[in-house]
């Protein structure tokens, strides 16, 4: 049996990393939780940047994110992390959105479109309209997404979901 993949994990300051640690463990990985101002550990094979809140203009980009991008490491951004990745690559800050739930409550279900050719559709071998649980107060519109990033899923109001 091989060793589990080691994944550095940065969450938005003040948020609990445990749900993301659990997700990495569920995928047979081992998480290395680091602070936003900490450099990327040399013994990891990828980086997850995550958080429930939107990335605000007062937030700082995680140090490890720039290092992972420069080194060509795999990076997965979830929520706050997706916004941070977008900004790090030259995209715009997210905007406040209505009707997408509140992260402090149970996720709101809404209809989203999985784009053909995107990672989400490729991973589950499909594309089209699906109903997903989602809870976020900030989001990106297609024109705000950094050049080079491919949006894989859109809500009915065009907010990028993945």
PDB file of C-alpha atoms in Angstrom:
ATOM      1  CA  UNK A   1       0.000   0.000   0.000  1.00  0.00           C
ATOM      2  CA  UNK A   2       1.364   3.426  -0.883  1.00  0.00           C
ATOM      3  CA  UNK A   3       1.612   6.379   1.442  1.00  0.00           C
ATOM      4  CA  UNK A   4      -1.320   8.802   1.391  1.00  0.00           C
ATOM      5  CA  UNK A   5      -0.917  11.997  -0.598  1.00  0.00           C
ATOM      6  CA  UNK A   6       0.074  14.903   1.633  1.00  0.00           C
ATOM      7  CA  UNK A   7      -1.967  18.025   0.937  1.00  0.00           C
ATOM      8  CA  UNK A   8      -1.266  21.418   2.484  1.00  0.00           C
ATOM      9  CA  UNK A   9      -4.489  23.042   3.687  1.00  0.00           C
ATOM     10  CA  UNK A  10      -5.036  26.763   4.262  1.00  0.00           C
ATOM     11  CA  UNK A  11      -8.421  27.957   5.495  1.00  0.00           C
ATOM     12  CA  UNK A  12      -9.662  31.509   5.867  1.00  0.00           C
ATOM     13  CA  UNK A  13      -8.306  32.893   9.152  1.00  0.00           C
ATOM     14  CA  UNK A  14     -10.769  32.239  11.957  1.00  0.00           C
ATOM     15  CA  UNK A  15     -12.520  29.329  10.237  1.00  0.00           C
ATOM     16  CA  UNK A  16     -12.468  25.712  11.370  1.00  0.00           C
ATOM     17  CA  UNK A  17     -10.298  23.521   9.110  1.00  0.00           C
ATOM     18  CA  UNK A  18     -11.855  20.240  10.314  1.00  0.00           C
ATOM     19  CA  UNK A  19     -14.482  19.801   7.547  1.00  0.00           C
ATOM     20  CA  UNK A  20     -11.725  20.138   4.940  1.00  0.00           C
ATOM     21  CA  UNK A  21      -9.336  17.879   6.902  1.00  0.00           C
ATOM     22  CA  UNK A  22     -12.141  15.287   6.927  1.00  0.00           C
ATOM     23  CA  UNK A  23     -12.687  15.670   3.165  1.00  0.00           C
ATOM     24  CA  UNK A  24      -8.983  15.128   2.455  1.00  0.00           C
ATOM     25  CA  UNK A  25      -8.964  12.061   4.732  1.00  0.00           C
ATOM     26  CA  UNK A  26     -12.092  10.739   2.982  1.00  0.00           C
ATOM     27  CA  UNK A  27     -10.105  10.866  -0.259  1.00  0.00           C
ATOM     28  CA  UNK A  28      -7.312   8.855   1.419  1.00  0.00           C
ATOM     29  CA  UNK A  29      -5.084  11.905   1.790  1.00  0.00           C
ATOM     30  CA  UNK A  30      -3.225  13.379   4.706  1.00  0.00           C
ATOM     31  CA  UNK A  31      -3.682  17.079   5.426  1.00  0.00           C
ATOM     32  CA  UNK A  32      -1.007  19.438   6.663  1.00  0.00           C
ATOM     33  CA  UNK A  33      -2.856  22.447   8.077  1.00  0.00           C
ATOM     34  CA  UNK A  34      -0.909  25.690   7.680  1.00  0.00           C
ATOM     35  CA  UNK A  35      -1.687  29.322   8.446  1.00  0.00           C
ATOM     36  CA  UNK A  36      -2.340  31.879   5.729  1.00  0.00           C
ATOM     37  CA  UNK A  37       1.059  33.510   6.309  1.00  0.00           C
ATOM     38  CA  UNK A  38       2.992  30.200   6.226  1.00  0.00           C
ATOM     39  CA  UNK A  39       5.121  29.025   3.311  1.00  0.00           C
ATOM     40  CA  UNK A  40       4.222  25.900   1.344  1.00  0.00           C
ATOM     41  CA  UNK A  41       5.762  22.843   3.041  1.00  0.00           C
ATOM     42  CA  UNK A  42       8.319  21.049   0.879  1.00  0.00           C
ATOM     43  CA  UNK A  43       6.860  17.593   1.578  1.00  0.00           C
ATOM     44  CA  UNK A  44       3.375  18.098   0.083  1.00  0.00           C
ATOM     45  CA  UNK A  45       2.069  17.299  -3.367  1.00  0.00           C
ATOM     46  CA  UNK A  46      -0.715  19.856  -3.588  1.00  0.00           C
ATOM     47  CA  UNK A  47      -2.573  22.680  -1.894  1.00  0.00           C
ATOM     48  CA  UNK A  48      -6.204  23.121  -0.857  1.00  0.00           C
ATOM     49  CA  UNK A  49      -7.286  26.687  -0.077  1.00  0.00           C
ATOM     50  CA  UNK A  50     -10.763  26.757   1.436  1.00  0.00           C
ATOM     51  CA  UNK A  51     -13.271  28.636   3.519  1.00  0.00           C
ATOM     52  CA  UNK A  52     -16.967  29.307   3.821  1.00  0.00           C
ATOM     53  CA  UNK A  53     -16.895  33.096   3.524  1.00  0.00           C
ATOM     54  CA  UNK A  54     -16.259  35.122   0.391  1.00  0.00           C
ATOM     55  CA  UNK A  55     -12.798  36.588  -0.172  1.00  0.00           C
ATOM     56  CA  UNK A  56     -13.005  40.193   0.993  1.00  0.00           C
ATOM     57  CA  UNK A  57     -10.786  43.067  -0.109  1.00  0.00           C
ATOM     58  CA  UNK A  58      -9.365  43.174   3.434  1.00  0.00           C
ATOM     59  CA  UNK A  59      -8.209  39.528   3.206  1.00  0.00           C
ATOM     60  CA  UNK A  60      -4.617  38.707   2.295  1.00  0.00           C
ATOM     61  CA  UNK A  61      -3.706  36.035  -0.220  1.00  0.00           C
ATOM     62  CA  UNK A  62      -2.171  32.959   1.421  1.00  0.00           C
ATOM     63  CA  UNK A  63       1.620  32.894   1.019  1.00  0.00           C
ATOM     64  CA  UNK A  64       1.537  29.204   0.050  1.00  0.00           C
ATOM     65  CA  UNK A  65      -0.902  29.936  -2.796  1.00  0.00           C
ATOM     66  CA  UNK A  66       1.559  32.092  -4.740  1.00  0.00           C
ATOM     67  CA  UNK A  67       4.297  29.529  -4.103  1.00  0.00           C
ATOM     68  CA  UNK A  68       2.122  26.646  -5.325  1.00  0.00           C
ATOM     69  CA  UNK A  69       1.158  28.542  -8.484  1.00  0.00           C
ATOM     70  CA  UNK A  70       4.792  29.441  -9.206  1.00  0.00           C
ATOM     71  CA  UNK A  71       5.880  25.820  -8.659  1.00  0.00           C
ATOM     72  CA  UNK A  72       3.089  24.382 -10.828  1.00  0.00           C
ATOM     73  CA  UNK A  73       1.573  22.476  -7.895  1.00  0.00           C
ATOM     74  CA  UNK A  74      -2.044  21.291  -8.074  1.00  0.00           C
ATOM     75  CA  UNK A  75      -4.304  23.786  -6.273  1.00  0.00           C
ATOM     76  CA  UNK A  76      -7.943  23.251  -5.299  1.00  0.00           C
ATOM     77  CA  UNK A  77      -9.856  26.351  -4.241  1.00  0.00           C
ATOM     78  CA  UNK A  78     -13.165  25.959  -2.409  1.00  0.00           C
ATOM     79  CA  UNK A  79     -15.345  28.976  -1.535  1.00  0.00           C
ATOM     80  CA  UNK A  80     -12.935  31.555  -0.109  1.00  0.00           C
ATOM     81  CA  UNK A  81     -10.114  29.573  -1.705  1.00  0.00           C
ATOM     82  CA  UNK A  82     -11.685  29.696  -5.176  1.00  0.00           C
ATOM     83  CA  UNK A  83     -11.934  33.470  -4.835  1.00  0.00           C
ATOM     84  CA  UNK A  84      -8.316  33.697  -3.587  1.00  0.00           C
ATOM     85  CA  UNK A  85      -7.083  31.584  -6.515  1.00  0.00           C
ATOM     86  CA  UNK A  86      -8.997  33.770  -8.949  1.00  0.00           C
ATOM     87  CA  UNK A  87      -7.467  36.949  -7.490  1.00  0.00           C
ATOM     88  CA  UNK A  88      -3.968  35.431  -7.417  1.00  0.00           C
ATOM     89  CA  UNK A  89      -4.276  34.734 -11.148  1.00  0.00           C
ATOM     90  CA  UNK A  90      -5.452  38.257 -11.994  1.00  0.00           C
ATOM     91  CA  UNK A  91      -9.225  37.963 -11.634  1.00  0.00           C
ATOM     92  CA  UNK A  92     -11.543  40.290  -9.758  1.00  0.00           C
ATOM     93  CA  UNK A  93     -12.853  40.213  -6.186  1.00  0.00           C
ATOM     94  CA  UNK A  94     -16.191  38.430  -5.722  1.00  0.00           C
ATOM     95  CA  UNK A  95     -19.453  40.321  -5.445  1.00  0.00           C
ATOM     96  CA  UNK A  96     -22.294  39.882  -2.948  1.00  0.00           C
ATOM     97  CA  UNK A  97     -24.948  37.511  -4.306  1.00  0.00           C
ATOM     98  CA  UNK A  98     -28.561  36.888  -3.289  1.00  0.00           C
ATOM     99  CA  UNK A  99     -30.378  33.572  -3.150  1.00  0.00           C
ATOM    100  CA  UNK A 100     -27.365  31.303  -2.708  1.00  0.00           C
ATOM    101  CA  UNK A 101     -27.910  30.626   0.983  1.00  0.00           C
ATOM    102  CA  UNK A 102     -25.870  31.545   4.017  1.00  0.00           C
ATOM    103  CA  UNK A 103     -22.858  29.440   5.074  1.00  0.00           C
ATOM    104  CA  UNK A 104     -24.047  29.579   8.707  1.00  0.00           C
ATOM    105  CA  UNK A 105     -27.270  27.792   7.724  1.00  0.00           C
ATOM    106  CA  UNK A 106     -28.126  24.568   5.919  1.00  0.00           C
ATOM    107  CA  UNK A 107     -27.212  24.747   2.231  1.00  0.00           C
ATOM    108  CA  UNK A 108     -29.823  26.097  -0.151  1.00  0.00           C
ATOM    109  CA  UNK A 109     -30.652  23.861  -3.113  1.00  0.00           C
ATOM    110  CA  UNK A 110     -30.621  25.537  -6.475  1.00  0.00           C
ATOM    111  CA  UNK A 111     -30.261  24.634 -10.129  1.00  0.00           C
ATOM    112  CA  UNK A 112     -26.845  24.908 -11.770  1.00  0.00           C
ATOM    113  CA  UNK A 113     -25.434  24.034 -15.172  1.00  0.00           C
ATOM    114  CA  UNK A 114     -22.393  21.752 -15.451  1.00  0.00           C
ATOM    115  CA  UNK A 115     -20.494  22.917 -18.518  1.00  0.00           C
ATOM    116  CA  UNK A 116     -19.274  20.309 -21.006  1.00  0.00           C
ATOM    117  CA  UNK A 117     -15.501  20.049 -20.972  1.00  0.00           C
ATOM    118  CA  UNK A 118     -15.198  21.277 -17.377  1.00  0.00           C
ATOM    119  CA  UNK A 119     -13.547  19.298 -14.584  1.00  0.00           C
ATOM    120  CA  UNK A 120     -16.786  18.755 -12.677  1.00  0.00           C
ATOM    121  CA  UNK A 121     -18.631  17.340 -15.693  1.00  0.00           C
ATOM    122  CA  UNK A 122     -15.613  15.283 -16.728  1.00  0.00           C
ATOM    123  CA  UNK A 123     -15.217  13.805 -13.247  1.00  0.00           C
ATOM    124  CA  UNK A 124     -18.799  12.556 -13.077  1.00  0.00           C
ATOM    125  CA  UNK A 125     -19.094  11.907 -16.832  1.00  0.00           C
ATOM    126  CA  UNK A 126     -21.871  14.338 -17.522  1.00  0.00           C
ATOM    127  CA  UNK A 127     -23.011  17.850 -18.191  1.00  0.00           C
ATOM    128  CA  UNK A 128     -26.303  19.713 -18.070  1.00  0.00           C
ATOM    129  CA  UNK A 129     -28.663  21.030 -15.412  1.00  0.00           C
ATOM    130  CA  UNK A 130     -28.455  19.620 -11.880  1.00  0.00           C
ATOM    131  CA  UNK A 131     -29.754  20.609  -8.453  1.00  0.00           C
ATOM    132  CA  UNK A 132     -26.987  21.138  -5.914  1.00  0.00           C
ATOM    133  CA  UNK A 133     -26.747  22.203  -2.274  1.00  0.00           C
ATOM    134  CA  UNK A 134     -24.871  25.467  -1.983  1.00  0.00           C
ATOM    135  CA  UNK A 135     -24.396  28.167   0.619  1.00  0.00           C
ATOM    136  CA  UNK A 136     -22.421  31.303  -0.102  1.00  0.00           C
ATOM    137  CA  UNK A 137     -22.947  35.050   0.111  1.00  0.00           C
ATOM    138  CA  UNK A 138     -20.315  36.073  -2.466  1.00  0.00           C
ATOM    139  CA  UNK A 139     -19.607  34.839  -5.967  1.00  0.00           C
ATOM    140  CA  UNK A 140     -17.987  35.520  -9.311  1.00  0.00           C
ATOM    141  CA  UNK A 141     -19.606  36.372 -12.608  1.00  0.00           C
ATOM    142  CA  UNK A 142     -17.948  34.985 -15.763  1.00  0.00           C
ATOM    143  CA  UNK A 143     -16.377  38.366 -16.654  1.00  0.00           C
ATOM    144  CA  UNK A 144     -14.625  38.444 -13.251  1.00  0.00           C
ATOM    145  CA  UNK A 145     -12.844  35.108 -13.697  1.00  0.00           C
ATOM    146  CA  UNK A 146      -9.087  35.270 -14.331  1.00  0.00           C
ATOM    147  CA  UNK A 147      -7.795  34.472 -17.804  1.00  0.00           C
ATOM    148  CA  UNK A 148      -6.684  30.859 -17.860  1.00  0.00           C
ATOM    149  CA  UNK A 149      -9.294  29.593 -15.394  1.00  0.00           C
ATOM    150  CA  UNK A 150     -12.157  27.527 -16.769  1.00  0.00           C
ATOM    151  CA  UNK A 151     -15.477  27.765 -14.979  1.00  0.00           C
ATOM    152  CA  UNK A 152     -17.105  24.337 -14.778  1.00  0.00           C
ATOM    153  CA  UNK A 153     -20.500  25.094 -13.237  1.00  0.00           C
ATOM    154  CA  UNK A 154     -22.869  28.073 -13.268  1.00  0.00           C
ATOM    155  CA  UNK A 155     -25.997  28.918 -11.287  1.00  0.00           C
ATOM    156  CA  UNK A 156     -29.093  30.099 -13.169  1.00  0.00           C
ATOM    157  CA  UNK A 157     -28.112  33.720 -12.421  1.00  0.00           C
ATOM    158  CA  UNK A 158     -24.687  33.097 -14.056  1.00  0.00           C
ATOM    159  CA  UNK A 159     -22.761  33.052 -10.749  1.00  0.00           C
ATOM    160  CA  UNK A 160     -19.807  30.677 -11.095  1.00  0.00           C
ATOM    161  CA  UNK A 161     -20.276  27.655  -8.808  1.00  0.00           C
ATOM    162  CA  UNK A 162     -17.106  25.735  -9.755  1.00  0.00           C
TER     163      UNK A 162
END
